[in-house]
Amino acid sequence: MDMRTRVGIIGAGPAGLMLSLLLSMEGIDSLVLESRSREEIESTIRAGVLEQGTVDLMTDIGLDERMQQEGAVHHGIELRFDGEAHRINLYELTNGRAITIYPQHEVIKDFVAARLKQGGDILFNVTDVQLSDVASSQPHIHFVYEQEQMELQCDFIAGCDGFHGVSRSSIPAEKQNVFTRSYPFGWLGILMQAPPSTHELIYTYHERGFALVSTRSPELQRMYIQCDPQDDIANWSDTMILEELQARLATTDNWKLLVGPIIQKSILAMRSFVIEPMQYGRLFLAGDAAHIVPPTGAKGLNLAIADVRHLARAITLFYQQNQTHLLEAYSTTCLRRVWRTEHFSWWMTSMLHRFPDDDAFQQRMQRAQLDYTVSSRAAATSLAENYAGLPFHW
Ligand code: RFL
Ligand code: PHB
């Protein structure tokens, strides 16, 4: 069957869904194609931290109702090392910016509901997605939906299909400049049924490795410990995970981690990745399809949203005033923030993890950086403005 839309969007993650919402508000039709089911995308546990700009955008477009009720605004984070807690006051250091803890799958639920309410379509469970003619003014997406072969003709294609998606490979290999870094460690993430042990997130540097205490709700806590990225989660009993968390988080004043049943656990690898440019012909990449950051800076979702804000503006200008300069500048505009965020995420990761091959010198460097970050207002401000999120014009 042949179909037509102005903007074909591949992937119903934060990037694809937000793009469809922003375009629809400008009267521009789009169609979102998603390979998974609605239930699956609305239940996958991923990010937790929304930066100020993401919260402001959701508020501006009227998608803040559940986030206001169920999200938690945090004005600071804690850096913990040598058994001591050090608070970074994000709010004060950034003139009133903060982060909101609101899980990604709740964001997805809100976006899907809003999109369907607008009367927009999302096709779930599509398979065999392929792009063609992306260098022409009439690119196509071929896919199978409910056993039927479909062909979608578009003016533009937005590749919002994450790191493992198909869009990126439609850019000819010789046009792809890829920058990567893999880290010699991963994160073991858990969900624990327990009350919060802390009002704010705790990022811990410890000789046994990094640990992070985050939250999902007053009853459910999210925690991570640095581990071998090749390790099998089956090697980690709940008791071992708890012992490791307690050892790494221990303080000189005997702070206590409140514990309960672990209801989910998994290991994820960490990498940095950027493709340049983020566009080829009428194909525009956004979010994880174009770049990956290690999660230590809590930035991936926020960066995905920043990309599609630029893309929506550029596409809107094209339809409303027949101007292409924002489209032409899309990659350059986005990459400035992308590389700033890559650096921040790499910096947080490097400062807070134990590297398997590090020596005493390297450890002293990390210790000196941590000490400076929590003692100097200038250094703490730099962390705070990146963590709470730079303004959109960055
Ligand atoms: P997504 O979310 O991966 O969505 C892509 C969608 O595309 C679909 N798809 C396809 N659809 C059709 N055809 C195909 N061929 C397709 N291939 C794939 C997929 O099913 C999926 O639904 O990409 P997007 O929209 O760019 O969003 C990126 C964010 O999801 C990601 O950056 C964050 O989750 C990263 N992240 C964090 N980001 C933050 O901003 N704050 C955080 O606190 C934070 N914590 C995290 C994180 C990521 C984590 N993991 C699991 C890697 C914590 C963790 C543990
Ligand atoms: C999370 O709550 O999942 C989370 C929080 C902070 C991070 C990464 C993930 O840096």
Coordinates of C-alpha atoms and ligand atoms in Angstrom, one line a residue:
M1 CA 0.0 0.0 0.0
D2 CA 1.2 3.5 -0.8
M3 CA 1.0 6.3 1.8
R4 CA 2.2 9.8 2.0
T5 CA 3.2 12.2 4.8
R6 CA 5.4 15.3 5.1
V7 CA 7.8 13.9 7.7
G8 CA 8.3 10.2 8.1
I9 CA 9.6 9.6 11.7
I10 CA 11.4 6.3 12.4
G11 CA 11.3 5.4 16.1
A12 CA 8.8 6.3 18.9
G13 CA 11.4 7.1 21.6
P14 CA 11.6 10.5 23.2
A15 CA 13.1 12.0 20.0
G16 CA 10.6 10.7 17.5
L17 CA 7.5 11.3 19.7
M18 CA 8.6 14.9 20.7
L19 CA 9.3 15.7 17.0
S20 CA 5.8 14.5 15.9
L21 CA 4.2 16.6 18.7
L22 CA 6.2 19.8 17.9
L23 CA 5.4 19.5 14.1
S24 CA 1.8 18.8 14.7
M25 CA 1.5 22.0 16.8
E26 CA 2.7 23.8 13.6
G27 CA 0.2 22.0 11.5
I28 CA 2.8 19.8 9.9
D29 CA 1.7 16.1 9.5
S30 CA 4.1 13.3 10.2
L31 CA 3.8 9.5 10.7
V32 CA 5.8 7.7 13.4
L33 CA 6.9 4.1 12.7
E34 CA 7.9 2.0 15.7
S35 CA 9.3 -1.5 15.7
R36 CA 8.1 -2.4 19.2
S37 CA 4.7 -2.6 20.8
R38 CA 3.1 0.3 22.7
E39 CA 3.3 -1.8 25.9
E40 CA 7.0 -2.4 25.5
I41 CA 8.0 1.2 24.9
E42 CA 5.8 2.3 27.8
S43 CA 7.5 -0.1 30.2
T44 CA 11.2 -0.1 29.3
I45 CA 13.3 1.2 32.2
R46 CA 15.8 3.8 31.1
A47 CA 16.5 7.4 32.1
G48 CA 15.4 9.2 35.2
V49 CA 16.8 12.7 35.1
L50 CA 15.2 15.5 33.1
E51 CA 17.2 18.7 32.8
Q52 CA 15.6 22.1 33.2
G53 CA 15.2 22.8 29.5
T54 CA 13.4 19.5 28.9
V55 CA 11.0 20.3 31.8
D56 CA 10.4 23.8 30.5
L57 CA 9.6 22.5 27.0
M58 CA 7.2 19.9 28.3
T59 CA 5.6 22.7 30.4
D60 CA 5.4 25.1 27.5
I61 CA 3.5 22.6 25.3
G62 CA 1.2 21.5 28.1
L63 CA 2.7 18.1 28.8
D64 CA 3.6 18.7 32.4
E65 CA 0.5 17.6 34.3
R66 CA 1.6 14.1 35.4
M67 CA 5.3 15.3 35.7
Q68 CA 4.2 18.0 38.1
Q69 CA 2.2 15.4 40.2
E70 CA 4.6 12.5 40.1
G71 CA 8.0 13.9 39.3
A72 CA 10.4 15.1 42.0
V73 CA 12.3 18.4 41.6
H74 CA 15.8 18.2 43.0
H75 CA 17.9 21.3 43.7
G76 CA 21.1 19.5 44.3
I77 CA 23.2 16.3 43.9
E78 CA 25.7 14.8 46.2
L79 CA 29.2 13.8 45.3
R80 CA 30.6 11.2 47.8
F81 CA 34.2 10.2 48.2
D82 CA 36.5 9.1 51.1
G83 CA 33.4 8.4 53.1
E84 CA 32.3 12.1 53.0
A85 CA 29.2 13.7 51.4
H86 CA 29.6 16.9 49.4
R87 CA 26.5 18.7 48.1
I88 CA 26.5 20.5 44.8
N89 CA 23.7 23.1 45.0
L90 CA 22.5 23.1 41.4
Y91 CA 19.8 25.7 42.1
E92 CA 22.0 28.3 43.7
L93 CA 24.9 27.9 41.3
T94 CA 22.7 28.2 38.2
N95 CA 20.4 31.0 39.3
G96 CA 17.4 28.7 39.8
R97 CA 17.8 25.8 37.5
A98 CA 17.0 22.3 38.8
I99 CA 16.5 18.7 37.6
T100 CA 13.3 16.7 37.8
I101 CA 13.3 13.0 38.5
Y102 CA 10.6 11.6 36.2
P103 CA 11.2 8.2 34.6
Q104 CA 11.6 7.9 30.8
H105 CA 8.8 5.4 30.4
E106 CA 6.4 7.9 32.1
V107 CA 7.6 10.5 29.6
I108 CA 6.9 8.1 26.8
K109 CA 3.4 7.4 28.1
D110 CA 2.6 11.1 28.2
F111 CA 4.0 11.7 24.7
V112 CA 2.1 8.7 23.2
A113 CA -1.1 9.8 24.8
A114 CA -0.7 13.4 23.6
R115 CA 0.2 12.3 20.1
L116 CA -2.9 10.1 19.9
K117 CA -5.0 12.9 21.4
Q118 CA -3.8 15.2 18.6
G119 CA -5.3 12.6 16.2
G120 CA -1.8 11.6 15.1
D121 CA -0.8 8.2 14.0
I122 CA 1.9 5.9 15.5
L123 CA 2.3 2.6 13.8
F124 CA 3.6 0.1 16.3
N125 CA 5.1 -3.4 15.6
V126 CA 6.4 -2.4 12.1
T127 CA 9.1 -4.6 10.6
D128 CA 11.6 -4.6 7.8
V129 CA 12.0 -0.8 7.8
Q130 CA 14.2 0.4 4.8
L131 CA 14.9 3.9 3.5
S132 CA 15.3 4.8 -0.1
D133 CA 16.0 7.9 -2.2
V134 CA 17.1 9.8 0.8
A135 CA 19.3 12.1 -1.3
S136 CA 16.3 13.1 -3.4
S137 CA 13.4 15.5 -2.6
Q138 CA 11.0 12.6 -2.3
P139 CA 12.6 10.0 0.1
H140 CA 10.7 6.8 0.8
I141 CA 10.3 4.4 3.8
H142 CA 9.4 0.8 3.0
F143 CA 8.1 -1.3 5.9
V144 CA 5.8 -4.1 6.8
Y145 CA 2.7 -3.4 8.9
E146 CA 0.1 -6.0 9.8
Q147 CA 1.6 -8.4 7.2
E148 CA 1.2 -5.8 4.5
Q149 CA 4.1 -4.3 2.5
M150 CA 3.9 -0.5 2.8
E151 CA 5.6 2.4 1.0
L152 CA 5.6 5.8 2.7
Q153 CA 6.5 8.8 0.5
C154 CA 7.8 11.7 2.5
D155 CA 9.4 15.2 2.1
F156 CA 11.7 14.5 5.0
I157 CA 12.8 11.5 7.0
A158 CA 13.8 11.8 10.7
G159 CA 15.9 8.9 11.9
C160 CA 15.0 8.8 15.6
D161 CA 15.5 5.0 15.9
G162 CA 18.2 4.9 18.6
F163 CA 21.7 3.5 18.5
H164 CA 20.7 0.1 17.0
G165 CA 18.2 1.5 14.4
V166 CA 18.5 1.3 10.6
S167 CA 18.5 5.0 9.6
R168 CA 22.1 5.7 10.2
S169 CA 23.2 3.0 7.7
S170 CA 21.4 4.8 4.9
I171 CA 24.1 7.4 5.0
P172 CA 26.8 6.2 2.5
A173 CA 29.8 4.9 4.4
E174 CA 32.2 7.4 2.9
K175 CA 30.0 10.3 4.2
Q176 CA 30.0 9.0 7.8
N177 CA 32.6 10.4 10.2
V178 CA 32.3 8.3 13.3
F179 CA 33.9 9.1 16.7
T180 CA 33.8 6.4 19.4
R181 CA 35.1 5.6 22.8
S182 CA 34.2 2.5 24.8
Y183 CA 34.9 2.3 28.5
P184 CA 36.4 -0.7 30.3
F185 CA 33.5 -0.9 32.7
G186 CA 29.7 -1.2 32.7
W187 CA 26.9 -0.5 35.1
L188 CA 24.8 -3.0 37.0
G189 CA 21.5 -1.3 37.5
I190 CA 18.8 -2.4 39.9
L191 CA 15.3 -1.4 40.9
M192 CA 14.7 -1.9 44.6
Q193 CA 11.4 -1.8 46.5
A194 CA 12.5 0.4 49.4
P195 CA 11.9 3.9 50.7
P196 CA 14.5 6.6 49.6
S197 CA 17.7 6.7 51.7
T198 CA 18.5 10.2 50.4
H199 CA 16.6 13.3 49.2
E200 CA 19.0 13.8 46.3
L201 CA 21.0 11.6 43.9
I202 CA 24.4 10.3 45.2
Y203 CA 27.3 9.9 42.9
T204 CA 30.1 7.9 44.7
Y205 CA 33.7 7.5 43.9
H206 CA 35.2 4.5 45.8
E207 CA 38.2 2.2 45.4
R208 CA 35.8 -0.7 44.8
G209 CA 34.2 1.3 41.9
F210 CA 31.5 3.9 41.2
A211 CA 28.0 3.7 42.7
L212 CA 24.9 5.8 42.1
V213 CA 21.8 6.1 44.2
S214 CA 18.8 7.4 42.3
T215 CA 15.1 7.1 42.7
R216 CA 11.9 6.4 40.8
S217 CA 9.1 6.9 43.4
P218 CA 8.7 7.0 47.2
E219 CA 8.5 3.2 47.1
L220 CA 11.0 2.3 44.3
Q221 CA 14.7 3.2 44.2
R222 CA 17.1 2.9 41.2
M223 CA 20.7 2.2 41.9
Y224 CA 23.8 1.4 39.9
I225 CA 27.2 0.0 40.6
Q226 CA 30.2 -0.1 38.3
C227 CA 31.0 -3.6 37.1
D228 CA 32.8 -5.6 34.4
P229 CA 30.9 -4.9 31.2
Q230 CA 31.3 -8.6 30.1
D231 CA 30.0 -9.9 33.4
D232 CA 26.9 -12.0 33.5
I233 CA 24.1 -10.7 35.7
A234 CA 23.5 -14.3 36.8
N235 CA 26.9 -14.0 38.7
W236 CA 25.4 -11.3 40.9
S237 CA 23.2 -12.5 43.8
D238 CA 21.0 -9.9 45.5
T239 CA 23.1 -10.2 48.6
M240 CA 26.3 -9.5 46.6
I241 CA 24.8 -6.4 45.1
L242 CA 23.6 -5.1 48.4
E243 CA 27.0 -5.7 50.0
E244 CA 28.7 -3.9 47.2
L245 CA 26.4 -0.9 47.4
Q246 CA 26.8 -0.7 51.2
A247 CA 30.6 -1.0 50.9
R248 CA 30.9 1.8 48.3
L249 CA 28.4 4.1 49.9
A250 CA 29.7 3.8 53.5
T251 CA 30.4 7.1 55.2
T252 CA 32.3 8.1 58.2
D253 CA 29.1 9.2 59.9
N254 CA 27.4 5.8 59.3
W255 CA 24.8 6.8 56.8
K256 CA 22.4 3.9 56.2
L257 CA 21.1 2.6 52.9
L258 CA 17.5 1.5 53.3
V259 CA 17.1 -1.8 51.6
G260 CA 14.3 -4.1 50.3
P261 CA 13.6 -6.6 47.5
I262 CA 15.4 -6.2 44.3
I263 CA 12.8 -6.5 41.5
Q264 CA 14.9 -6.0 38.4
K265 CA 18.6 -6.1 37.6
S266 CA 20.7 -5.9 34.4
I267 CA 24.1 -4.9 33.1
L268 CA 24.7 -2.3 30.5
A269 CA 27.9 -1.3 28.6
M270 CA 29.1 2.3 28.4
R271 CA 30.2 4.1 25.3
S272 CA 30.6 7.5 23.7
F273 CA 29.6 7.8 20.0
V274 CA 29.1 10.6 17.5
I275 CA 28.4 10.6 13.8
E276 CA 29.1 13.7 11.7
P277 CA 27.3 15.1 10.0
M278 CA 23.8 14.3 11.4
Q279 CA 22.1 14.7 8.1
Y280 CA 22.4 13.4 4.6
G281 CA 20.1 14.7 1.8
R282 CA 16.5 14.6 3.2
L283 CA 17.5 12.3 6.1
F284 CA 18.0 13.9 9.5
L285 CA 19.3 11.9 12.5
A286 CA 18.3 12.8 16.0
G287 CA 19.0 11.4 19.5
D288 CA 20.7 8.1 20.1
A289 CA 20.7 7.4 16.4
A290 CA 23.3 10.1 16.0
H291 CA 25.1 10.1 19.4
I292 CA 25.5 8.1 22.6
V293 CA 26.9 9.4 25.9
P294 CA 27.8 7.3 29.0
P295 CA 24.9 7.7 31.5
T296 CA 27.0 9.3 34.2
G297 CA 26.0 12.8 33.1
A298 CA 22.2 11.8 32.8
K299 CA 22.1 13.5 29.4
G300 CA 21.0 11.1 26.6
L301 CA 17.3 11.8 26.7
N302 CA 17.8 15.5 27.2
L303 CA 20.1 15.7 24.2
A304 CA 17.6 13.8 22.0
I305 CA 15.0 16.4 22.9
A306 CA 17.3 19.3 22.1
D307 CA 18.0 17.8 18.7
V308 CA 14.4 17.6 17.7
R309 CA 13.6 21.1 18.9
H310 CA 16.1 22.3 16.3
L311 CA 14.8 19.9 13.7
A312 CA 11.1 21.0 14.3
R313 CA 12.1 24.6 14.0
A314 CA 14.0 24.0 10.8
I315 CA 11.2 22.0 9.2
T316 CA 8.6 24.5 10.3
L317 CA 10.6 27.4 8.7
F318 CA 10.8 25.4 5.5
Y319 CA 7.0 24.9 5.2
Q320 CA 6.0 28.3 6.5
Q321 CA 8.5 30.5 4.8
N322 CA 10.1 28.2 2.2
Q323 CA 13.5 28.8 3.8
T324 CA 16.2 26.1 4.1
H325 CA 19.0 27.7 6.1
L326 CA 18.0 26.1 9.4
L327 CA 17.7 22.7 7.7
E328 CA 21.2 23.2 6.2
A329 CA 22.6 24.3 9.5
Y330 CA 20.9 21.4 11.5
S331 CA 23.9 19.2 12.0
T332 CA 26.3 22.1 12.8
T333 CA 23.8 23.6 15.2
C334 CA 23.2 20.3 17.1
L335 CA 26.8 19.1 17.1
R336 CA 27.9 22.1 19.2
R337 CA 25.7 20.9 22.1
V338 CA 26.4 17.3 21.3
W339 CA 30.2 17.7 21.8
R340 CA 29.7 19.8 24.9
T341 CA 27.6 17.1 26.3
E342 CA 30.0 14.4 25.2
H343 CA 32.7 16.1 27.0
F344 CA 30.7 16.6 30.2
S345 CA 29.6 12.9 30.2
W346 CA 33.1 11.7 29.6
W347 CA 34.4 14.0 32.3
M348 CA 31.9 12.8 34.9
T349 CA 32.6 9.2 33.9
S350 CA 36.4 9.7 34.1
M351 CA 36.3 11.4 37.4
L352 CA 34.0 8.9 39.1
H353 CA 35.0 5.4 37.9
R354 CA 37.9 3.2 38.7
F355 CA 39.7 2.2 35.5
P356 CA 41.1 -1.4 35.6
D357 CA 44.5 -0.2 34.5
D358 CA 44.8 2.9 36.5
D359 CA 47.8 3.5 38.8
A360 CA 48.4 5.5 41.9
F361 CA 49.0 8.7 39.9
Q362 CA 45.7 8.4 38.0
Q363 CA 43.9 7.9 41.3
R364 CA 45.5 11.0 42.8
M365 CA 44.4 12.9 39.7
Q366 CA 40.8 11.8 40.2
R367 CA 40.9 12.6 43.9
A368 CA 42.3 16.1 43.2
Q369 CA 39.6 16.8 40.6
L370 CA 36.9 15.7 43.0
D371 CA 38.3 17.8 45.8
Y372 CA 38.5 20.8 43.5
T373 CA 35.0 20.3 42.1
V374 CA 33.4 20.4 45.6
S375 CA 35.7 23.1 47.0
S376 CA 35.8 25.7 44.3
R377 CA 32.6 27.7 43.5
A378 CA 33.9 28.1 39.9
A379 CA 34.4 24.3 39.5
A380 CA 31.1 23.4 41.1
T381 CA 29.3 26.0 38.9
S382 CA 30.7 24.3 35.8
L383 CA 29.4 21.0 36.9
A384 CA 26.0 22.5 38.0
E385 CA 25.3 24.3 34.7
N386 CA 26.1 21.3 32.6
Y387 CA 24.2 18.9 34.8
A388 CA 21.1 21.1 35.2
G389 CA 21.4 21.7 31.4
L390 CA 22.7 24.5 29.3
P391 CA 20.2 26.8 27.7
F392 CA 18.6 25.8 24.4
H393 CA 20.6 28.3 22.3
W394 CA 23.7 26.3 23.1
Ligands
RFL1 P1 15.4 5.5 21.9 O1 14.8 5.8 23.2 O2 16.4 4.4 21.8 O3 14.2 5.3 20.9 C1 14.4 4.7 19.6 C2 13.1 4.0 19.2 O4 13.3 3.5 17.9 C3 12.8 2.2 17.8 N1 13.4 1.5 16.7 C4 12.9 1.4 15.5 N2 11.6 1.7 15.1 C5 11.3 1.4 13.8 N3 12.2 0.7 13.0 C6 13.4 0.4 13.4 N4 14.3 -0.3 12.6 C7 13.8 0.7 14.7 N5 14.9 0.5 15.4 C8 14.7 1.0 16.6 C9 13.1 1.6 19.2 O5 12.3 0.5 19.5 C10 12.9 2.8 20.1 O6 11.5 2.8 20.6 O7 16.1 6.8 21.3 P2 15.9 8.4 21.5 O8 14.5 8.8 21.2 O9 17.0 9.0 20.7 O10 16.1 8.6 23.0 C11 17.4 8.5 23.6 C12 17.2 8.1 25.1 O11 16.3 6.9 25.2 C13 18.5 7.7 25.8 O12 19.5 8.7 25.4 C14 18.4 7.7 27.3 O13 17.6 6.7 27.8 C15 19.8 7.7 28.0 N6 19.8 7.7 29.4 C16 19.5 8.8 30.2 N7 19.3 10.0 29.6 C17 19.0 11.1 30.3 O14 18.8 12.2 29.7 N8 18.9 11.1 31.7 C18 19.2 10.0 32.4 O15 19.0 10.0 33.6 C19 19.5 8.8 31.6 N9 19.7 7.6 32.3 C20 20.0 6.5 30.1 C21 19.9 6.5 31.5 C22 20.1 5.3 29.4 C23 20.3 4.1 30.1 N10 20.4 2.9 29.4 C24 19.6 1.8 29.5 C25 21.3 3.0 28.2 C26 20.1 5.3 32.2 C27 20.3 4.1 31.5 C28 20.5 2.9 32.3
PHB2 C1 18.6 7.1 36.7 O1 17.8 7.4 37.6 O2 18.3 6.1 36.0 C2 19.8 7.8 36.5 C3 20.1 8.9 37.2 C4 21.3 9.6 37.0 C5 22.2 9.1 36.1 C6 21.9 8.0 35.3 C7 20.7 7.3 35.5 O3 23.4 9.8 35.9

